[in-house]
Structure formats: structure tokens, C-alpha cells
Amino acid sequence: MTPAAECRARAALLQATLAAQGLDGALLLHGTEVFYFTGTRQNAVLWLPVAGEPTLLVRKSLPRARAESPLADLRPFPPSRELPEVLGGARRVGLTFDVVPLSVHAFWARALPGVELADISAPLRWQRSVKSPWELDRLRESGDVLCVPYRELPFYLRAGMREIDLAAEVELRLRQAGNEGSARVRGFNQDFFMGLAVAGDSAAARSAFDGPVTGRGLSPAAPLGASVQPIARDVPVLVDYTALVGGYVTDMSRIGVAGTLAPELERAFATALRIQDELVRLLRPGAVPSKLWARARAMTEAAGLEHNFMGQPGDQARFVGHGVGLELDEWPVLAEGFDEPMREGQVVALEPKFVFPGMGVVGIENTWAVGPRGGERLTRLDDAIVRI
Amino acid sequence: MTPAAECRARAALLQATLAAQGLDGALLLHGTEVFYFTGTRQNAVLWLPVAGEPTLLVRKSLPRARAESPLADLRPFPPSRELPEVLGGARRVGLTFDVVPLSVHAFWARALPGVELADISAPLRWQRSVKSPWELDRLRESGDVLCVPYRELPFYLRAGMREIDLAAEVELRLRQAGNEGSARVRGFNQDFFMGLAVAGDSAAARSAFDGPVTGRGLSPAAPLGASVQPIARDVPVLVDYTALVGGYVTDMSRIGVAGTLAPELERAFATALRIQDELVRLLRPGAVPSKLWARARAMTEAAGLEHNFMGQPGDQARFVGHGVGLELDEWPVLAEGFDEPMREGQVVALEPKFVFPGMGVVGIENTWAVGPRGGERLTRLDDAIVRI
């Protein structure tokens, strides 16, 4: 359960943003935001005035929302005509334009005549990027669950098994360990299911997802992750999964191999580890994400691997890490354009990876908290290649 | 792969709608729509003019989109300033307002000055509700995959196992059989992960999801489906899962029990089977969904079970079936307000279920195609309770 003090602190931070933007309050409509401010993910809308107490309007289920949320004012969702009264004369109200569909916006615009609805997506994403000590504990728990299937990898990874059978074994262990489902992704159309188990050339396939590695998937309708391709000997197997525990996402990758890897791939893997070490050392308050991206690029160039870094030659992703928290695609991104210095408590998945068409993918991924002495590892497991 | 003739027929149908609404074309932005009209789910936008050939603008990955789609005109997504030219002077353009976020709409409004964007969600949902013979074949394949874990249920369902361990076993078998992930849900905030394995009182828990049964889930952040509660003897175990195969969703439920069920629950289960039989008999072109809902209600009242039908006493869902296809929450819904006669090729999951607080849930669910001789079963497996 989310403690009352967490909910109060989060509301107070957003209220300061609302005041600075001249807004009278915010309507939080998206499930992730409702959960963040209330501790419940029931079907509900949160009204947070710029000053004073929030009100949670619950469609389904009110008894469950009451049992889960420390908030004082939970009510049944009222008839639309009573909504202006709930907002008590507010004229300018914040909404997260990045996720709210047009038809939902139209409902609120009709229900609140004369009220101007303004976008608060960006400040709220920045607020959520900094995790409290309580949230970091949740992320540590999520990381511990995520390590379970990786620790057992030597017991079920076999040459000849299909990628999808490897995926099924990973997912079985994740669920048994308490994983709640697929990491939530905020981006429009960014379909995602739990993670990827991909090997050899299949791992180097191109697809829609905004990551360095996508895989073939099972059909054009689900073009991500494992395929029915059998896993060959002597090719890198990339296991790149997420955990979702108590709502919090962690993200990690390890490489396995049945047999041996080509020296070129071993060298690239060692380079990925060196990049990780360097970025972790720099992962302190004040570090600039775009500069960390530049540092990773420079190290890749020095190793002569720039054409394989973070994607296919000619088709590369332009980042080396991304925020995680309640969603998989949080801020900051370690990429050009992210020039705001990092803050203690931000959490990022660092994933230096190299793609070799025809051969496969090698690299490393762990989830880290930005801290005064560099990154704190939240996915606490050895980085070594799993050799069977 | 989606055949070219399918894509052509679907585009022609929407073009007729656009013409009737006085629209010059449609911009299909949502992944499900892009897939429906093109056969690929790469990151892309489809421009469909009211007359003539569609153009697919691909962000990532163009080579893969070319390999998957039978469309002739696939191009890299152009700079925004060139978008008006792609639309060739269109003034009124359709968009699916039910899923497109405000920020995505804002991008297109800026890119297409002077163009009026109009909502085409409803006609497109109605169009997609009627499946072609080719789509029905895909749904039969999806139903066959979905039956796999149910057929094996006697081999892994055990009293004393936790709900989450039962869920993990179902999901393992679904993935090994070729299930691509979680059924996609269109509704805003309708979080869903694969299905529910819930037993006894835990199955009767209230939660946010718009179904008759929700379960406790693993935490307030994921309040749906299996919990860590052990499965007792002599209580009904509800296994309610979906399959996603080639993009197509089927949905089914079966009841299991270790031991015996209370006579009250056995009677309710028999009533659910009778309601299913009656609705399947009526599931023909011309039948009215709201009347089927009324018929199910009347049968429930005759059996004295109206307070347990489709939810908790006092907290009941108001439907007995829902369309499925590329999404889990398609049209028609067998509910009040759905008065449009059904058409051959529509596909619905019928799910008469009874909730007994403190005891559990019994009922049945299968996916059916509307046909001239009543419903054709797409989830081809015996309905009987699995007794171990």
C-alpha cells in the first residue's frame, strides 16, 4: 500500500507546478497518474485543486478504492452535471495531453463549459522521474523479482529450443516470482509484452518498437520478441525482460550462449561492460544525460563499433538508456536533447548493445538509481555471459 | 500475411463511409487500424483518400513494413511540411477520436493547417465488427491455441497451489502454443494481462476492469486476475483467458474444482449452460443484441439467480457478451442500447457467469461467430466442469 505521506508529498509537488503555471487544479484521468497520487488503480478520476485536499471520483470499484487509498475524500463518480461543482469554480485545469484520447477530452470539455484545459504532461513526467526513498524500495523489490529467471537460466536455456519456448520459461518464472504482467508503456502505439528472448540473426531483425533490439515476434500482428526460430549453438542469446511489481518496472538483459561466441562478439560484449562501468560512475546528481550519451558514443567509436551500436548499421536507436518507474519509457532518456542535469533518485535502465546482422546481439542492461557515489544497481545479478 | 484482396475490400468499405460522411479521406494512426488496413503493425500512419490508393507513411521499420504489407505505396514518413502534399488538398479528414491522444492530434492539426479533423471511431468499429471468411479462419486458429491450456488443465490444476501458479501454468502453455501476448483492449485505462485464474471468494473480489469477474490481482497496482491466495478444495476455480494469434483475440472460460461443488453452484452452472445454449441458438443475422441480453436476464430471473448474474449482488455488469476480433472489447455488446441487428460474421464472446460472494464464481464462456444456423463455436472444447 502507498503510505499517506507519499501521496501527500506527491500532491504538494504537483500543486507547486500548478501554481507556477497559473492553473487552478488538475484532473488526473490516466490510470498510472491516478495510482501515483492515490495508491489505487481503480477506475477513477482525481481532482487535485492547486490548494487543499484532492477528491477521488470512483466509477468502479469504490469499496476497493477505499481499501487501497489513504486519501480522505473518495466519492462515487457523480452525474456529469455535478462535475463543475466538484471543481468549485476552477477556470484553468491541467490534463496529461500525451495520453488522454480526444473522446475523453471531449467528455470533460462538455461537462466543464468555460473551463480551459491545459497540458501538464511534461512537468508531471519530470516529477515522476525522481523517485522517493519509498519508491526506490519498491524498485529494489521489482529488481529482485526480475533476477529470478536470469539466475535459473543455466537450468533451462538449451541449444535447439525455440525462442518462444525460452520466452515461455522466463515468463513462467517471472509470474511465479510475483511479476504482475507487462511493463506499462506510455508512448502511443508502443505495444510491448514482458520482454524479448531472441537469438542469433533473429535478434537483429528490424521492427517498430523504439528499442535497439526488437526481434521477429510471432507474426506481423505482434512484431516484437521471440519467434518460433530454434536457438542455434554458438550464437548470442539475448534475454531482455522487465518486471512489474507493486506497479514499478525494472529492466535488464543478459547474454547466454550454448557453446562459444565469435571473438568479435566477445570483444563487443567487453566494450558494452566498459561503457556500463563508465556511465554508472557518472550517474550522479548533476550529470547531463545528453553528455552521457555522447560519452558512450565516443567509447564506441574508440572501439571501432559505432556502426553496430544500439541497432542495425544505418538504422540505429539514438539513446543508451531510459528512465523507468511506473512506466517503461520514463524520463530522462540518455540521448541528445536531454540536457537537464540528473537528480538523485532518478532511475534509468542503461543498455549498451551491439547489433551484428547475421550474427546477433550482445550487450548488457541493468536498472540503476542515480546516487551521490554513482549509480546504485537495482538488478542485483552478475553481468557475465551465461555459458552452457 | 494479410492478402491484398482483404486490404482492398476493407479500404473500399471505409471509403464508402467517408464518402457518406462528406470526408476527403482518413488518417489511420492507431496500430490496430494500421494493421487492419495494411497487414503490418510497424510504426506507420495510413493515409486513405476517399477515392484511390492508400499511402503508408512508415517511421520504423520500412523494410519490414514492405515485407509484410501487400500495399503498393509505402514511403518513409516525410518531414511535417510535406504532409499537406501527401493529403493532396483534402479539407475534411477522419480520425479515430476514441484512441488518439490530444498530443498526437495536436501534431496533425499543426501539420495540416486548415484541415478539419472529424471522428470516425464508431463507423470503423462497426465495420471491424463484421469479420470476413479469411478473418474467421484466423479466429478459428486463435480459438484452437486458446483450447490448449484448458485441455491440459486436469494435469496441472491442484488444490493448494496459489492462483498465480495456476495462472503461470496456463500462460506457459499459451505461449508455447503460439499465443502472441495479451489481448489488446481499446477502452481508455482498461488494463488487461492475458486472463484470470481465480478461485473461491477471491474470484468474487471487486475491481476496476469492465468484466463480470476481476479477481484480487497481485497488488493495488495490478488489481486484476490471480492473487497469491492458495486454491482450496471444493471451491470453483475460474480459468478465464484470451488468446492472441495473428492479431486475433478469442476469449473463453472454464470452471475446475478439486473435490465437489455446493449444489447451489452446480445449479447456477447448469443455468449458465442453458443461457449459453439459448443465446447460441439465437445468434443469427438479424438478432438484436439488446434483446439477447433481455432474454438472458429473463432466464436468470426464472432461475432466481438475478442477484448473482454478471457480478456481485448490487454491483453487476450489464452485459452477457461482447465482440472480439483485433481487440477484446469490440462491438456489438450484448447489452441495453445495442439495438442494431447482428450481421453474419460478427464474433462475440458469450459469458453468462454467476458470482457468489464468499463462495466463488461459476459460468461458461466461449467465442462464437454469428451464422445462419446460430452461433458457430470458435473455442472448440467441451464445456464440462473439470473435476480433479
PDB file of C-alpha atoms in Angstrom, chain A residues 1 29-32 34-35 39-44 60-61 63-64 68 95-105 119 162 164-165 167-169 171-172 175-182 184 188-191 193-195 205-211 214-224 226 241 244-248 315, chain B residues 1 29-32 34-35 39-44 60-61 63-64 68 95-105 119 162 164-165 167-169 171-172 175-182 184 188-191 193-195 205-211 214-224 226 241 244-248 315:
ATOM      1  CA  MET A   1       0.000   0.000   0.000  1.00  0.00           C
ATOM      2  CA  LEU A  29      -7.500  10.723 -15.743  1.00  0.00           C
ATOM      3  CA  HIS A  30      -4.854   8.164 -16.682  1.00  0.00           C
ATOM      4  CA  GLY A  31      -4.566   5.025 -14.525  1.00  0.00           C
ATOM      5  CA  THR A  32      -0.853   5.498 -13.929  1.00  0.00           C
ATOM      6  CA  VAL A  34      -4.354   8.022 -10.500  1.00  0.00           C
ATOM      7  CA  PHE A  35      -2.225   5.265  -8.925  1.00  0.00           C
ATOM      8  CA  GLY A  39      -2.314   4.357  -4.282  1.00  0.00           C
ATOM      9  CA  THR A  40      -5.261   2.765  -6.109  1.00  0.00           C
ATOM     10  CA  ARG A  41      -5.669   1.877  -9.755  1.00  0.00           C
ATOM     11  CA  GLN A  42      -9.414   1.513  -9.662  1.00  0.00           C
ATOM     12  CA  ASN A  43     -11.458   3.188 -12.428  1.00  0.00           C
ATOM     13  CA  ALA A  44     -11.422   6.717 -11.060  1.00  0.00           C
ATOM     14  CA  LYS A  60     -15.527   1.105 -10.194  1.00  0.00           C
ATOM     15  CA  SER A  61     -14.934  -0.128  -7.521  1.00  0.00           C
ATOM     16  CA  PRO A  63     -15.140  -0.173  -1.819  1.00  0.00           C
ATOM     17  CA  ARG A  64     -11.852  -1.403  -3.261  1.00  0.00           C
ATOM     18  CA  GLU A  68      -6.394   0.727  -1.091  1.00  0.00           C
ATOM     19  CA  LEU A  95      -4.616  17.410 -18.053  1.00  0.00           C
ATOM     20  CA  THR A  96      -1.995  14.986 -19.466  1.00  0.00           C
ATOM     21  CA  PHE A  97      -2.394  15.608 -23.191  1.00  0.00           C
ATOM     22  CA  ASP A  98       0.159  12.887 -24.070  1.00  0.00           C
ATOM     23  CA  VAL A  99      -2.183  10.056 -23.091  1.00  0.00           C
ATOM     24  CA  VAL A 100      -5.758  11.368 -22.882  1.00  0.00           C
ATOM     25  CA  PRO A 101      -7.758  10.447 -26.025  1.00  0.00           C
ATOM     26  CA  LEU A 102      -9.762  13.064 -27.893  1.00  0.00           C
ATOM     27  CA  SER A 103     -13.099  11.458 -26.954  1.00  0.00           C
ATOM     28  CA  VAL A 104     -12.268  11.532 -23.221  1.00  0.00           C
ATOM     29  CA  HIS A 105     -11.199  15.161 -23.551  1.00  0.00           C
ATOM     30  CA  ASP A 119      -1.286  20.282 -20.891  1.00  0.00           C
ATOM     31  CA  ARG A 162      12.680 -22.307 -29.977  1.00  0.00           C
ATOM     32  CA  ILE A 164       9.270 -18.766 -27.891  1.00  0.00           C
ATOM     33  CA  ASP A 165       9.903 -21.745 -25.597  1.00  0.00           C
ATOM     34  CA  ALA A 167      10.442 -16.851 -23.572  1.00  0.00           C
ATOM     35  CA  ALA A 168       7.742 -19.059 -22.020  1.00  0.00           C
ATOM     36  CA  GLU A 169      10.222 -20.418 -19.443  1.00  0.00           C
ATOM     37  CA  GLU A 171       7.785 -15.676 -18.195  1.00  0.00           C
ATOM     38  CA  LEU A 172       6.710 -18.707 -16.130  1.00  0.00           C
ATOM     39  CA  ARG A 175       4.986 -14.875 -12.816  1.00  0.00           C
ATOM     40  CA  GLN A 176       5.758 -17.429 -10.106  1.00  0.00           C
ATOM     41  CA  ALA A 177       8.094 -14.864  -8.523  1.00  0.00           C
ATOM     42  CA  GLY A 178       5.289 -12.275  -8.388  1.00  0.00           C
ATOM     43  CA  ASN A 179       5.539 -10.345 -11.632  1.00  0.00           C
ATOM     44  CA  GLU A 180       2.203  -8.581 -12.215  1.00  0.00           C
ATOM     45  CA  GLY A 181       2.198  -8.506 -16.005  1.00  0.00           C
ATOM     46  CA  SER A 182       3.713  -6.428 -18.780  1.00  0.00           C
ATOM     47  CA  ARG A 184       3.305  -0.293 -18.987  1.00  0.00           C
ATOM     48  CA  PHE A 188       1.268   5.919 -28.350  1.00  0.00           C
ATOM     49  CA  ASN A 189       1.307   2.591 -30.248  1.00  0.00           C
ATOM     50  CA  GLN A 190       4.323   1.278 -28.306  1.00  0.00           C
ATOM     51  CA  ASP A 191       2.979  -2.266 -27.956  1.00  0.00           C
ATOM     52  CA  PHE A 193       4.751  -7.751 -23.881  1.00  0.00           C
ATOM     53  CA  MET A 194       7.038  -8.587 -20.933  1.00  0.00           C
ATOM     54  CA  GLY A 195      10.303  -8.790 -22.899  1.00  0.00           C
ATOM     55  CA  ALA A 205      15.596  -8.199 -37.037  1.00  0.00           C
ATOM     56  CA  ARG A 206      14.154  -4.730 -37.525  1.00  0.00           C
ATOM     57  CA  SER A 207      10.779  -3.716 -36.115  1.00  0.00           C
ATOM     58  CA  ALA A 208       8.536  -0.948 -34.855  1.00  0.00           C
ATOM     59  CA  PHE A 209       9.423  -0.820 -31.166  1.00  0.00           C
ATOM     60  CA  ASP A 210      11.596   2.102 -30.009  1.00  0.00           C
ATOM     61  CA  GLY A 211      14.428  -0.042 -28.669  1.00  0.00           C
ATOM     62  CA  THR A 214      13.161  -5.848 -31.358  1.00  0.00           C
ATOM     63  CA  GLY A 215      13.237  -9.416 -32.645  1.00  0.00           C
ATOM     64  CA  ARG A 216      10.970 -11.063 -35.200  1.00  0.00           C
ATOM     65  CA  GLY A 217       7.987 -11.837 -32.984  1.00  0.00           C
ATOM     66  CA  LEU A 218       5.383 -14.462 -33.838  1.00  0.00           C
ATOM     67  CA  SER A 219       3.542 -12.644 -36.652  1.00  0.00           C
ATOM     68  CA  PRO A 220       3.216  -9.244 -38.333  1.00  0.00           C
ATOM     69  CA  ALA A 221       0.480  -8.541 -35.753  1.00  0.00           C
ATOM     70  CA  ALA A 222       2.959  -8.925 -32.882  1.00  0.00           C
ATOM     71  CA  PRO A 223       6.316  -7.990 -34.388  1.00  0.00           C
ATOM     72  CA  LEU A 224       8.333  -7.971 -31.163  1.00  0.00           C
ATOM     73  CA  ALA A 226      10.555 -14.265 -29.536  1.00  0.00           C
ATOM     74  CA  TYR A 241      12.934  -8.713 -19.788  1.00  0.00           C
ATOM     75  CA  LEU A 244       6.348  -5.190 -12.861  1.00  0.00           C
ATOM     76  CA  VAL A 245       5.993  -5.428  -9.078  1.00  0.00           C
ATOM     77  CA  GLY A 246       3.797  -3.144  -6.992  1.00  0.00           C
ATOM     78  CA  GLY A 247       3.422  -1.123 -10.186  1.00  0.00           C
ATOM     79  CA  TYR A 248       7.178  -0.486 -10.549  1.00  0.00           C
ATOM     80  CA  ASP A 315      19.111   2.039 -38.518  1.00  0.00           C
TER      81      ASP A 315
ATOM     82  CA  MET B   1       0.162 -12.403 -44.045  1.00  0.00           C
ATOM     83  CA  LEU B  29      -2.905   6.454 -36.686  1.00  0.00           C
ATOM     84  CA  HIS B  30      -3.639   3.646 -34.230  1.00  0.00           C
ATOM     85  CA  GLY B  31      -1.636   0.408 -34.566  1.00  0.00           C
ATOM     86  CA  THR B  32      -4.754  -1.757 -34.689  1.00  0.00           C
ATOM     87  CA  VAL B  34      -2.895   0.363 -39.425  1.00  0.00           C
ATOM     88  CA  PHE B  35      -2.678  -3.431 -39.144  1.00  0.00           C
ATOM     89  CA  GLY B  39      -1.290  -6.159 -42.756  1.00  0.00           C
ATOM     90  CA  THR B  40       1.655  -4.603 -40.918  1.00  0.00           C
ATOM     91  CA  ARG B  41       1.904  -3.221 -37.403  1.00  0.00           C
ATOM     92  CA  GLN B  42       5.092  -1.298 -37.930  1.00  0.00           C
ATOM     93  CA  ASN B  43       5.236   2.306 -36.668  1.00  0.00           C
ATOM     94  CA  ALA B  44       3.352   3.957 -39.509  1.00  0.00           C
ATOM     95  CA  LYS B  60      10.055   2.308 -38.319  1.00  0.00           C
ATOM     96  CA  SER B  61      10.788  -0.125 -39.967  1.00  0.00           C
ATOM     97  CA  PRO B  63      11.916  -2.703 -44.916  1.00  0.00           C
ATOM     98  CA  ARG B  64       9.814  -4.773 -42.543  1.00  0.00           C
ATOM     99  CA  GLU B  68       4.611  -7.630 -44.503  1.00  0.00           C
ATOM    100  CA  LEU B  95      -9.534  10.206 -37.312  1.00  0.00           C
ATOM    101  CA  THR B  96     -10.386   7.738 -34.524  1.00  0.00           C
ATOM    102  CA  PHE B  97     -11.071  10.111 -31.639  1.00  0.00           C
ATOM    103  CA  ASP B  98     -11.620   7.235 -29.188  1.00  0.00           C
ATOM    104  CA  VAL B  99      -7.928   6.302 -29.095  1.00  0.00           C
ATOM    105  CA  VAL B 100      -5.852   9.185 -30.496  1.00  0.00           C
ATOM    106  CA  PRO B 101      -4.245  11.235 -27.671  1.00  0.00           C
ATOM    107  CA  LEU B 102      -4.538  15.017 -27.615  1.00  0.00           C
ATOM    108  CA  SER B 103      -0.794  15.493 -28.230  1.00  0.00           C
ATOM    109  CA  VAL B 104      -0.868  13.309 -31.365  1.00  0.00           C
ATOM    110  CA  HIS B 105      -3.925  15.207 -32.606  1.00  0.00           C
ATOM    111  CA  ASP B 119     -14.330  11.467 -35.636  1.00  0.00           C
ATOM    112  CA  ARG B 162      -1.608 -20.478  -5.465  1.00  0.00           C
ATOM    113  CA  ILE B 164      -0.662 -17.116  -9.505  1.00  0.00           C
ATOM    114  CA  ASP B 165       0.976 -20.515 -10.001  1.00  0.00           C
ATOM    115  CA  ALA B 167      -2.016 -18.575 -13.958  1.00  0.00           C
ATOM    116  CA  ALA B 168       1.682 -19.146 -14.713  1.00  0.00           C
ATOM    117  CA  GLU B 169       0.959 -22.721 -15.905  1.00  0.00           C
ATOM    118  CA  GLU B 171       0.272 -18.747 -19.611  1.00  0.00           C
ATOM    119  CA  LEU B 172       3.271 -21.066 -20.164  1.00  0.00           C
ATOM    120  CA  ARG B 175       2.925 -19.084 -25.115  1.00  0.00           C
ATOM    121  CA  GLN B 176       4.279 -22.488 -26.145  1.00  0.00           C
ATOM    122  CA  ALA B 177       1.178 -22.931 -28.330  1.00  0.00           C
ATOM    123  CA  GLY B 178       1.877 -19.653 -30.146  1.00  0.00           C
ATOM    124  CA  ASN B 179      -0.003 -17.000 -28.191  1.00  0.00           C
ATOM    125  CA  GLU B 180       1.482 -13.606 -29.060  1.00  0.00           C
ATOM    126  CA  GLY B 181       0.786 -11.766 -25.826  1.00  0.00           C
ATOM    127  CA  SER B 182      -2.089 -10.010 -24.125  1.00  0.00           C
ATOM    128  CA  ARG B 184      -5.431  -5.657 -26.891  1.00  0.00           C
ATOM    129  CA  PHE B 188      -9.094   4.013 -22.022  1.00  0.00           C
ATOM    130  CA  ASN B 189      -7.453   2.692 -18.810  1.00  0.00           C
ATOM    131  CA  GLN B 190      -8.728  -0.866 -19.381  1.00  0.00           C
ATOM    132  CA  ASP B 191      -5.518  -2.561 -18.224  1.00  0.00           C
ATOM    133  CA  PHE B 193      -2.956  -9.090 -18.901  1.00  0.00           C
ATOM    134  CA  MET B 194      -3.797 -12.390 -20.683  1.00  0.00           C
ATOM    135  CA  GLY B 195      -6.574 -13.530 -18.348  1.00  0.00           C
ATOM    136  CA  ALA B 205     -13.452  -9.654  -5.457  1.00  0.00           C
ATOM    137  CA  ARG B 206     -14.465  -6.295  -6.902  1.00  0.00           C
ATOM    138  CA  SER B 207     -12.162  -4.290  -9.166  1.00  0.00           C
ATOM    139  CA  ALA B 208     -11.812  -1.726 -11.932  1.00  0.00           C
ATOM    140  CA  PHE B 209     -11.975  -3.914 -15.052  1.00  0.00           C
ATOM    141  CA  ASP B 210     -15.213  -3.830 -17.056  1.00  0.00           C
ATOM    142  CA  GLY B 211     -15.963  -7.544 -16.734  1.00  0.00           C
ATOM    143  CA  THR B 214     -11.990  -9.327 -11.900  1.00  0.00           C
ATOM    144  CA  GLY B 215     -10.146 -11.110  -9.093  1.00  0.00           C
ATOM    145  CA  ARG B 216      -7.807  -9.647  -6.499  1.00  0.00           C
ATOM    146  CA  GLY B 217      -4.634  -9.435  -8.543  1.00  0.00           C
ATOM    147  CA  LEU B 218      -1.163  -9.219  -7.020  1.00  0.00           C
ATOM    148  CA  SER B 219      -1.262  -5.626  -5.743  1.00  0.00           C
ATOM    149  CA  PRO B 220      -3.292  -2.405  -5.916  1.00  0.00           C
ATOM    150  CA  ALA B 221      -1.135  -1.538  -8.948  1.00  0.00           C
ATOM    151  CA  ALA B 222      -2.362  -4.611 -10.847  1.00  0.00           C
ATOM    152  CA  PRO B 223      -5.829  -5.270  -9.415  1.00  0.00           C
ATOM    153  CA  LEU B 224      -6.882  -7.957 -11.883  1.00  0.00           C
ATOM    154  CA  ALA B 226      -4.627 -14.162  -9.961  1.00  0.00           C
ATOM    155  CA  TYR B 241      -8.162 -16.493 -20.637  1.00  0.00           C
ATOM    156  CA  LEU B 244      -3.901 -13.538 -29.397  1.00  0.00           C
ATOM    157  CA  VAL B 245      -2.855 -15.247 -32.621  1.00  0.00           C
ATOM    158  CA  GLY B 246      -2.109 -13.430 -35.866  1.00  0.00           C
ATOM    159  CA  GLY B 247      -3.557 -10.382 -34.103  1.00  0.00           C
ATOM    160  CA  TYR B 248      -6.958 -12.023 -33.460  1.00  0.00           C
ATOM    161  CA  ASP B 315     -22.554  -4.337  -8.364  1.00  0.00           C
TER     162      ASP B 315
END
